Coordinates of C-alpha atoms and ligand atoms in Angstrom, one line a residue:
M863 CA 120.9 121.8 20.4
R864 CA 122.2 125.3 20.7
I865 CA 122.0 127.8 17.7
L866 CA 123.7 131.1 17.0
L867 CA 121.6 133.4 15.0
V868 CA 123.4 136.3 13.3
E869 CA 121.0 138.9 12.0
D870 CA 120.9 142.5 12.2
E871 CA 117.2 143.1 11.5
R872 CA 115.7 143.1 15.0
K873 CA 112.2 142.1 14.0
M874 CA 113.4 139.4 11.8
A875 CA 115.8 138.1 14.5
S876 CA 113.2 138.1 17.3
F877 CA 110.7 136.3 15.0
I878 CA 113.1 133.6 14.0
K879 CA 114.5 133.2 17.7
R880 CA 110.9 132.8 19.0
G881 CA 110.0 130.3 16.3
L882 CA 113.2 128.3 16.9
E883 CA 112.7 128.2 20.7
E884 CA 109.2 126.8 20.1
E885 CA 110.9 124.0 18.3
R886 CA 113.1 123.4 21.3
Y887 CA 116.3 124.9 20.2
V888 CA 118.4 127.1 22.4
V889 CA 119.0 130.4 20.6
D890 CA 121.4 133.4 21.0
V891 CA 121.3 136.4 18.7
A892 CA 124.1 138.5 17.5
P893 CA 123.1 141.7 15.7
N894 CA 126.6 142.3 14.2
G895 CA 129.8 140.6 13.1
E896 CA 131.8 141.5 16.2
K897 CA 129.2 140.0 18.6
A898 CA 128.9 137.1 16.3
L899 CA 132.6 136.3 16.4
F900 CA 132.7 136.7 20.1
L901 CA 129.8 134.4 20.7
A902 CA 131.0 131.9 18.3
E903 CA 134.4 131.6 20.0
T904 CA 133.1 131.5 23.4
N905 CA 130.1 129.0 23.2
P906 CA 129.7 125.5 21.8
Y907 CA 127.0 126.0 19.2
D908 CA 125.7 123.2 17.0
L909 CA 124.8 125.5 14.2
I910 CA 125.2 129.1 13.1
I911 CA 122.5 130.9 11.0
L912 CA 124.5 133.6 9.3
D913 CA 123.1 136.6 7.5
V914 CA 125.4 137.8 4.7
M915 CA 124.7 141.6 5.0
L916 CA 125.6 142.9 8.4
P917 CA 126.3 146.6 9.5
D918 CA 130.0 146.0 10.3
T919 CA 130.9 143.1 8.0
T920 CA 129.7 140.4 5.8
G921 CA 128.7 136.8 6.6
F922 CA 131.3 135.6 4.1
S923 CA 134.1 137.3 6.1
I924 CA 132.8 135.9 9.5
C925 CA 132.6 132.4 7.9
K926 CA 136.1 132.6 6.6
D927 CA 137.3 133.9 9.9
L928 CA 135.8 131.0 11.8
R929 CA 137.1 128.2 9.4
T930 CA 140.6 129.9 9.5
K931 CA 140.4 129.5 13.3
K932 CA 139.3 125.8 12.9
N933 CA 135.8 126.4 14.1
D934 CA 133.9 123.8 12.3
T935 CA 130.4 124.5 13.5
F936 CA 127.8 124.0 10.8
I937 CA 127.0 127.3 9.1
L938 CA 123.7 128.1 7.3
M939 CA 124.2 131.2 5.3
V940 CA 121.3 133.5 4.6
T941 CA 121.3 136.2 1.9
A942 CA 118.9 138.9 0.7
R943 CA 118.7 137.6 -2.8
D944 CA 118.9 134.5 -4.8
D945 CA 122.3 135.2 -6.3
V946 CA 124.3 132.3 -7.7
Q947 CA 127.6 134.2 -7.2
D948 CA 126.7 134.8 -3.5
K949 CA 125.9 131.2 -3.1
V950 CA 129.2 130.1 -4.7
L951 CA 131.1 132.6 -2.5
G952 CA 129.3 131.3 0.6
L953 CA 130.1 127.8 0.0
K954 CA 133.8 128.7 -0.9
T955 CA 134.2 130.4 2.4
G956 CA 133.2 127.3 4.2
A957 CA 129.4 127.5 4.7
D958 CA 127.5 124.1 4.9
D959 CA 124.3 125.3 3.2
Y960 CA 122.5 128.3 1.8
L961 CA 119.2 129.9 2.1
S962 CA 118.0 133.1 0.3
K963 CA 115.5 135.7 1.7
P964 CA 112.6 135.8 1.8
F965 CA 112.3 132.1 3.1
D966 CA 109.5 130.3 4.8
F967 CA 110.1 129.5 8.5
D968 CA 109.3 125.9 7.6
E969 CA 112.0 125.9 5.1
L970 CA 114.5 127.2 7.6
L971 CA 113.5 124.5 9.9
A972 CA 113.8 121.8 7.2
R973 CA 117.4 123.1 6.5
I974 CA 118.3 123.2 10.1
G975 CA 117.0 119.6 10.6
A976 CA 118.9 118.4 7.6
L977 CA 122.2 120.0 8.9
L978 CA 121.8 118.6 12.4
R979 CA 121.0 115.2 11.0
R980 CA 124.2 115.3 9.1
K981 CA 126.0 116.2 12.1
R982 CA 124.7 113.1 13.8
L983 CA 126.0 111.2 10.8
D984 CA 122.7 109.6 10.0
K985 CA 122.8 107.8 13.3
N986 CA 119.6 106.5 14.9
P987 CA 117.7 109.5 16.1
V988 CA 116.5 107.5 19.0
L989 CA 118.7 107.8 22.2
K990 CA 118.1 104.8 24.6
I991 CA 119.2 104.3 28.1
G992 CA 117.5 101.4 29.9
D993 CA 113.8 101.8 29.1
L994 CA 114.1 105.5 28.7
E995 CA 113.8 106.6 25.0
L996 CA 114.2 110.1 23.4
N997 CA 113.6 110.6 19.7
Q998 CA 115.7 113.6 18.5
L999 CA 113.6 114.0 15.3
T1000 CA 110.1 113.7 16.7
H1001 CA 111.0 115.0 20.3
K1002 CA 109.0 112.1 21.7
V1003 CA 110.2 110.8 25.1
T1004 CA 109.0 107.6 26.7
R1005 CA 109.9 105.4 29.7
A1006 CA 108.8 101.9 29.7
K1007 CA 106.9 102.8 26.5
K1008 CA 104.8 105.3 28.3
E1009 CA 104.9 108.9 26.8
I1010 CA 106.5 111.7 29.0
T1011 CA 105.5 115.3 28.3
L1012 CA 108.3 117.7 28.7
T1013 CA 108.6 121.5 28.3
S1014 CA 111.1 122.7 25.7
K1015 CA 113.9 123.4 28.3
E1016 CA 113.2 120.1 30.2
Y1017 CA 113.6 118.4 26.8
S1018 CA 116.8 120.1 26.0
L1019 CA 118.1 119.2 29.5
L1020 CA 117.2 115.5 29.1
E1021 CA 118.6 115.4 25.7
Y1022 CA 122.0 116.7 26.8
L1023 CA 122.1 114.3 29.7
M1024 CA 121.2 111.3 27.3
L1025 CA 123.8 112.5 24.8
H1026 CA 126.4 112.2 27.7
A1027 CA 125.0 109.0 29.3
G1028 CA 127.4 107.4 31.6
Q1029 CA 129.4 110.7 31.9
V1030 CA 129.5 113.2 34.6
V1031 CA 128.1 116.5 33.3
T1032 CA 129.0 119.6 35.2
R1033 CA 126.6 122.5 35.8
T1034 CA 128.9 124.7 33.7
A1035 CA 128.6 122.2 30.8
I1036 CA 124.7 122.1 31.1
S1037 CA 124.5 126.0 31.3
E1038 CA 126.5 126.2 28.1
H1039 CA 124.6 123.8 26.1
V1040 CA 121.0 124.0 27.4
W1041 CA 120.8 127.7 28.3
N1042 CA 121.6 130.8 26.2
E1043 CA 123.7 133.8 26.9
D1044 CA 121.0 135.3 29.4
F1045 CA 121.8 132.5 31.7
D1046 CA 122.5 133.7 35.3
S1047 CA 125.1 131.3 36.8
F1048 CA 124.3 132.6 40.3
T1049 CA 120.9 131.0 40.4
N1050 CA 119.9 127.4 41.2
V1051 CA 117.9 127.2 37.9
I1052 CA 119.7 124.1 36.8
D1053 CA 118.9 122.2 40.0
V1054 CA 115.3 123.3 39.6
F1055 CA 115.0 122.0 36.2
I1056 CA 116.9 118.7 37.0
N1057 CA 114.3 118.0 39.8
R1058 CA 111.5 118.7 37.2
V1059 CA 112.9 116.3 34.8
R1060 CA 113.5 113.8 37.6
N1061 CA 109.9 114.0 38.7
K1062 CA 108.8 113.0 35.1
V1063 CA 111.4 110.5 34.3
D1064 CA 112.3 108.8 37.6
R1065 CA 109.8 109.4 40.2
D1066 CA 107.3 106.6 39.3
F1067 CA 110.2 104.0 38.6
K1068 CA 112.0 101.9 41.0
K1069 CA 115.2 102.2 39.0
K1070 CA 116.6 105.7 39.1
L1071 CA 118.4 107.1 36.0
I1072 CA 119.5 110.6 37.0
H1073 CA 121.9 110.7 39.8
S1074 CA 123.4 113.8 41.4
L1075 CA 127.0 113.9 42.4
R1076 CA 127.6 116.3 45.3
G1077 CA 129.5 119.5 44.2
T1078 CA 130.2 118.1 40.8
G1079 CA 127.2 117.7 38.7
Y1080 CA 125.0 114.9 37.3
I1081 CA 125.1 111.7 35.6
L1082 CA 122.5 109.8 33.7
K1083 CA 123.1 106.0 33.7
E1084 CA 121.3 102.7 34.2
S1085 CA 122.6 102.0 37.6
Ligands
LIG3 CA1 121.2 141.9 7.2

């Protein structure tokens, strides 16, 4: 799951980014409205955390802009004070939820979790391909009931492959969903991570689930 964090206070932004990355989210940070709109229009985010008070604009204006352009990414608006009018305005401009500063990081996580669950329309959080299972809520991964320990990035990669099981996923698509803006497309980092995930998911099993398609990308499927 990839998140755009729009926050101009640098300390706050890096604190939230680090916390979210520990929770296995992929995070980009925009310190102003201009960068926020640019990133939101060029990357496929699952959620935008949008600070209301920004140096060049307001979160309300960004939100309105994105909705006018038919961008329907979930937006969690964050404001400096618990102001009912701000809340009403935020929801009117198209935000999906609202959080007022100061907030606990745990509360932020809970709100994000709730929004992303809504996005999945209360579907079963367990993705299952053959005997491979991944729980999107608990982040637990098992194959043939045996738990597999993955790093944050390995988890994101496997989750993305499983969400698109049976479909060919290109390296470009993987880089856009699993890596953030710092990704350098001239490295073989995706192949390296695919190999790591393969070692954990496929190596000890006769039936392989992750397949490479020369020059195209990868596909996760039962046979
Ligand atoms: Ca601010």
